[in-house]
Coordinates of C-alpha atoms in Angstrom, one line a residue:
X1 CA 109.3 97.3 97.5
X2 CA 109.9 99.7 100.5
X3 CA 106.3 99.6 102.1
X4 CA 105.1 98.7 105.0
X5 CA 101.2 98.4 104.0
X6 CA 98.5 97.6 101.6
X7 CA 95.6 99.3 102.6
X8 CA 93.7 102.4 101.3
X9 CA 91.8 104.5 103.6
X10 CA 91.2 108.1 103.9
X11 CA 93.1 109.4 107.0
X12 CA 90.6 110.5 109.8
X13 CA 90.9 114.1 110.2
X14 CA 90.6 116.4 113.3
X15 CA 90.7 119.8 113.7
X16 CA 91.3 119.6 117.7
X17 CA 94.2 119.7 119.6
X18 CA 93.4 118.1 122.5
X19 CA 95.1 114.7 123.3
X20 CA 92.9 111.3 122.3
X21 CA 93.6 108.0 123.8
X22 CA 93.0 104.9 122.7
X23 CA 93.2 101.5 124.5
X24 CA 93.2 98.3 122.5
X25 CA 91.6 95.5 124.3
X26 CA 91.6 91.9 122.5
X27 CA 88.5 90.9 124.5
X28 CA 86.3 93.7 123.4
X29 CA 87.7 93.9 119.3
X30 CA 89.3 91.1 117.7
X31 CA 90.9 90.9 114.7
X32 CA 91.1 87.7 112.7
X33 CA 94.1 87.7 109.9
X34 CA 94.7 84.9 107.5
X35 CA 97.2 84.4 104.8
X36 CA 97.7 82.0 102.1
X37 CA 100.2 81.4 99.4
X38 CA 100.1 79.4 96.1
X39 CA 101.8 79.0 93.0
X40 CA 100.1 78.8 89.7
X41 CA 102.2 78.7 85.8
X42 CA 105.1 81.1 88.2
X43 CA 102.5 83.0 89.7
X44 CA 102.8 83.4 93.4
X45 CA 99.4 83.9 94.7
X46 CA 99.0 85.2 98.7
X47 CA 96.5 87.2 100.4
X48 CA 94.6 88.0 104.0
X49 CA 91.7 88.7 105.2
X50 CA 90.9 91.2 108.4
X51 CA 88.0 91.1 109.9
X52 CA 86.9 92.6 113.4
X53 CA 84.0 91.3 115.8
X54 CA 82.7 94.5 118.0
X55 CA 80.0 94.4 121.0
X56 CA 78.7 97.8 122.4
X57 CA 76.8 97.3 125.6
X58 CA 74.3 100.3 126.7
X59 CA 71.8 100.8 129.8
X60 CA 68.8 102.1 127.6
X61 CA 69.1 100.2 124.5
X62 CA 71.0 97.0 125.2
X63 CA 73.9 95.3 123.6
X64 CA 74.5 95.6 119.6
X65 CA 77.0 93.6 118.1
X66 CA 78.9 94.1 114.6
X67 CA 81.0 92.0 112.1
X68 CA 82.9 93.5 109.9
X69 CA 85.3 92.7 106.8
X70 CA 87.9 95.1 107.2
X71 CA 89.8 94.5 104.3
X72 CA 90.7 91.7 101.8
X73 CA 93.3 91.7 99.7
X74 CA 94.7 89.4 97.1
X75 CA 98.9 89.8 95.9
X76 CA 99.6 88.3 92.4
X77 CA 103.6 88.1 92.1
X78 CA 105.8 87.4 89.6
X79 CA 109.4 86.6 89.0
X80 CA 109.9 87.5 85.3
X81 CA 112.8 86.9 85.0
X82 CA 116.4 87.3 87.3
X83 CA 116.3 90.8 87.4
X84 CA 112.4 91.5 86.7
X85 CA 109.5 91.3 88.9
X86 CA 106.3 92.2 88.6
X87 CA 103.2 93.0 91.2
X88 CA 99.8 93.5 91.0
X89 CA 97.4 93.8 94.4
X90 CA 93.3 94.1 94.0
X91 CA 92.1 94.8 97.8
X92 CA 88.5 96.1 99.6
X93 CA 86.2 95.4 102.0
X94 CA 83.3 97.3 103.8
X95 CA 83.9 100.5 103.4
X96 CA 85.5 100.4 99.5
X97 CA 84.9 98.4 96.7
X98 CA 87.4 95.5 95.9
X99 CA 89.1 96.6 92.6
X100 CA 93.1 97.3 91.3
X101 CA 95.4 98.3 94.4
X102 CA 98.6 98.3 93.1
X103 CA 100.6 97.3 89.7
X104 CA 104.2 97.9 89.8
X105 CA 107.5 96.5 88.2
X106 CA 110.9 96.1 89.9
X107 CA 114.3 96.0 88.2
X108 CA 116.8 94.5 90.9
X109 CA 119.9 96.3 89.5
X110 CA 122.4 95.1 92.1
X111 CA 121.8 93.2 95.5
X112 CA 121.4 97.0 97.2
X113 CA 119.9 99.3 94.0
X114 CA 116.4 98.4 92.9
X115 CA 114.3 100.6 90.7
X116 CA 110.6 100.6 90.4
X117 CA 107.3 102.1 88.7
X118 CA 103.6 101.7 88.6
X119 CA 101.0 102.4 91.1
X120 CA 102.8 101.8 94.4
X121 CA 102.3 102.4 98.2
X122 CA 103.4 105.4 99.9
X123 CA 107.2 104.5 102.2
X124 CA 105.7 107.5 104.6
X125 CA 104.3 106.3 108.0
X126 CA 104.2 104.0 110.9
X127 CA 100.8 103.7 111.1
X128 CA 100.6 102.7 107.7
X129 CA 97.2 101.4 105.2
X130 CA 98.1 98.2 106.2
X131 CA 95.4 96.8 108.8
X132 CA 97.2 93.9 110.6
X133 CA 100.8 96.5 110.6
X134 CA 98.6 98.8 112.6
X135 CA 98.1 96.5 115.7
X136 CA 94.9 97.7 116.8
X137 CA 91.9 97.8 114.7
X138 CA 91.4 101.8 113.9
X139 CA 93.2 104.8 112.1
X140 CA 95.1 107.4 113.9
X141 CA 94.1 110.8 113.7
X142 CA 97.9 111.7 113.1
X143 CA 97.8 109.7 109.7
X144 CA 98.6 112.4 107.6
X145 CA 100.9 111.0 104.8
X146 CA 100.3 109.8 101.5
X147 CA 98.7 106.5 100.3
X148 CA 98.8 105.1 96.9
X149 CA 101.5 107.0 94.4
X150 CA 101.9 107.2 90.7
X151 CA 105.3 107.8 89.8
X152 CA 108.8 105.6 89.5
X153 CA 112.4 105.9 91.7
X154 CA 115.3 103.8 93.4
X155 CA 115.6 101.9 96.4
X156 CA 119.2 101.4 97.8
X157 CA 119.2 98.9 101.0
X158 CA 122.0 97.5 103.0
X159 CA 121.8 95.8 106.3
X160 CA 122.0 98.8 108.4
X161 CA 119.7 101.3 106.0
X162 CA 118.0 102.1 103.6
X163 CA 117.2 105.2 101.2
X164 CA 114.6 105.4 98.7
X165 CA 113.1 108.9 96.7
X166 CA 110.6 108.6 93.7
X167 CA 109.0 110.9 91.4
X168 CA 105.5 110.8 91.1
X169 CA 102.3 111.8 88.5
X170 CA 100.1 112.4 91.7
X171 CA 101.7 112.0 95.1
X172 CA 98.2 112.8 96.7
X173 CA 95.4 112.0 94.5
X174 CA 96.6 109.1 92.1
X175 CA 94.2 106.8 90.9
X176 CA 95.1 104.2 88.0
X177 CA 92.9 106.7 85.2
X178 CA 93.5 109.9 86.0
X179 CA 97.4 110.6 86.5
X180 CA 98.7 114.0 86.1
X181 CA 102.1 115.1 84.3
X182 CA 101.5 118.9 84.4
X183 CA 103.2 118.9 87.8
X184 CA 105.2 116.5 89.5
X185 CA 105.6 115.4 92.9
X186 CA 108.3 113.1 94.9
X187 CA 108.5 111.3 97.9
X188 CA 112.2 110.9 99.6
X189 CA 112.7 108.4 103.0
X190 CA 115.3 106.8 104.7
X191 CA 115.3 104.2 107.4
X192 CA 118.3 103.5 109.8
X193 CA 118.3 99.8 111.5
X194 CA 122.1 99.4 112.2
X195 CA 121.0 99.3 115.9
X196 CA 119.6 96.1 116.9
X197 CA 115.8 96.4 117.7
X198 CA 115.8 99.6 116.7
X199 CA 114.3 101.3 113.7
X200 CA 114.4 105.3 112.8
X201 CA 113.2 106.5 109.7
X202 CA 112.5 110.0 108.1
X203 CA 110.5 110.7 105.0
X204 CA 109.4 113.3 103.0
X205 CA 106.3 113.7 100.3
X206 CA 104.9 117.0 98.3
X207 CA 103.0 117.5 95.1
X208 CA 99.5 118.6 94.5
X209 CA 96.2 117.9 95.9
X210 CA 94.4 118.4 93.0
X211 CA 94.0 120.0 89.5
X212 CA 92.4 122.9 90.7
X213 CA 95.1 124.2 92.8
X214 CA 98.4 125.4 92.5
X215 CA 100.6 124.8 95.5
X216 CA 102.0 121.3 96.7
X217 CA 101.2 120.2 99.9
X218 CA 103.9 119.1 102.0
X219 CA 104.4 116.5 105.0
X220 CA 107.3 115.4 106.5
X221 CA 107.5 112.3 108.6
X222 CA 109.5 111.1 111.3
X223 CA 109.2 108.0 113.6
X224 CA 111.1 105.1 115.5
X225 CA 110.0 102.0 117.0
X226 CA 111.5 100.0 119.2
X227 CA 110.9 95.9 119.4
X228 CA 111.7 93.7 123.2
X229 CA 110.7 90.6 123.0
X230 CA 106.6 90.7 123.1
X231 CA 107.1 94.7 123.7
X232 CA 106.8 97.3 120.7
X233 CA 106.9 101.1 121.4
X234 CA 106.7 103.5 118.5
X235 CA 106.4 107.8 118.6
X236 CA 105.8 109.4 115.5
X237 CA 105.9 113.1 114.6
X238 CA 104.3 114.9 111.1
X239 CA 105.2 118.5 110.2
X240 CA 103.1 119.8 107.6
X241 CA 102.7 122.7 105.0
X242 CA 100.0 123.8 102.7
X243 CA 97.8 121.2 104.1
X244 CA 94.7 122.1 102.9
X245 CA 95.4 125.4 100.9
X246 CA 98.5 127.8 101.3
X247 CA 99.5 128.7 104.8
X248 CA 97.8 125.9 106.4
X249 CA 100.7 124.5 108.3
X250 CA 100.6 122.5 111.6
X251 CA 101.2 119.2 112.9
X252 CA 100.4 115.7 114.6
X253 CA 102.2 112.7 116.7
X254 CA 101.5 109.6 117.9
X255 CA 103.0 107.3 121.0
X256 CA 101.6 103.7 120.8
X257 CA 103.0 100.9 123.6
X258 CA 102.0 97.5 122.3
X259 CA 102.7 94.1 124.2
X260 CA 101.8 90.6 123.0
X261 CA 100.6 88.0 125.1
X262 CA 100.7 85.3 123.2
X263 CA 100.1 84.7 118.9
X264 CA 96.3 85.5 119.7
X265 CA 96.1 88.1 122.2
X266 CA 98.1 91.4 122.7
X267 CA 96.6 95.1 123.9
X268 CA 97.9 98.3 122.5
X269 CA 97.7 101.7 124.0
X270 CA 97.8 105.0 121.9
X271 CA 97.9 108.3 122.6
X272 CA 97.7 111.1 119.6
X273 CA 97.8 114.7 119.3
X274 CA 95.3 115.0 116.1
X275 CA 95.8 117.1 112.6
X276 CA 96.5 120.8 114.1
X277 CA 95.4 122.2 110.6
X278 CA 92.1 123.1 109.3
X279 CA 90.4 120.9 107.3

């Protein structure tokens, strides 16, 4: 599929514009990540798990120290048949329940067309719901795109892009019972790596927020990154519409400067310019 993450979350929201930066230091949050994979009667079986170990030091009240499961998530795959695959994630952790993620099925037409439907993750964002894609152990206030979709489309690839566009029962709000047909949303993206190190992509979403309203909320996304050796610099910009009701239109962006020591250790630094819309 034509994701980069896993992970549900609500974005963090802020109504401030002033610029928020964040330094990622190894030594004071570390992140553990483990993955596995098995096979069982053509069942590929895989998963991670992320947790974080925090330490707050204060003068009045002393130090306070917290472990947390992140998130966990399990990936059932399998290949049905040359053509036909099927997928079916089940993720949580602290802050949700562990329950059905995803569950989608791929057609691979040709070796560059593939079509899809189900419950599948958004192709919007580089800071996407995927905790160890994020490389730092927090949300951006810029994440503003879409999460989990409802819907079906086509993925075209070659080995300098890619395009993709679905159509989707709730681009927004989509859990597995409650998809909507009344209005329909899409989601259009592509992604440019012809140059070597060097990824650009542009996306689109818009559909409704909910039942009770009747305008579409709009986001479009645009980011590059740009991988040296241990070195990984990324910007991202969001332009938004309708946000949270009509004529709630702004924006947000991220710069993030990531460099890894060594398999273990690496330290990112962020700066964002939060959601300029009211929320």
């Amino acid at each position: 599929m034509y994701h980069r993450g896993t992970i549900r979350r609500k974005p963090l929201h802020n109504k401030s514009l002033s610029m928020m930066t964040v330094l990622g230091l190894a030594s004071f949050s570390s992140v553990f990540t483990s993955a596995e994979e098995l096979s069982i009667g053509g069942v590929d079986i895989s998963g991670f798990l992320d947790m974080s170990v925090s330490n707050t030091d204060t003068d009045d009240q002393g130090s306070d120290q917290v472990i947390a499961l992140n998130s966990a998530n399990i990936r059932l795959f399998s290949q049905l048949d040359d053509k036909v695959s099927l997928q079916v994630r089940m993720a949580g952790g602290d802050e949700t329940e562990f329950g059905l993620e995803q569950a989608n099925i791929t057609y691979q037409a040709t070796s560059e067309l593939s079509l899809f439907a189900g419950e599948y993750l958004s192709a919007l964002g580089w800071e996407a719901y995927h905790d160890p894609n994020r490389l730092q152990n927090s949300f951006s206030a810029a994440l503003v795109y879409p999460a989990f979709i409802s819907g079906a489309g086509a993925k075209y690839k070659t080995s300098g892009f890619e395009i993709y566009g679905s159509v989707a029962s709730g681009v927004w709000d989509s859990p597995f019972a409650d998809t909507r047909t009344d209005d329909i949303g899409w989601e259009a993206a592509a992604r440019f790596t012809a140059i070597d190190n060097l990824t650009v992509f542009l996306g689109a979403a818009s559909g409704q927020i909910s039942d009770e309203v009747n305008f579409d909320r709009t986001v479009v996304n645009l980011w590059a990154s740009y991988v040296m050796g241990g070195l990984t610099l990324a910007a991202e910009y969001n332009d938004l519409t309708d946000f949270a009701f009509e004529g709630d239109d702004g924006d947000s962006w991220l710069l993030m400067a990531n460099y890894a020591f060594n398999q273990d250790w690496s330290l990112t630094l962020r700066t964002i310019n939060p959601v300029s819309v009211y929320i």
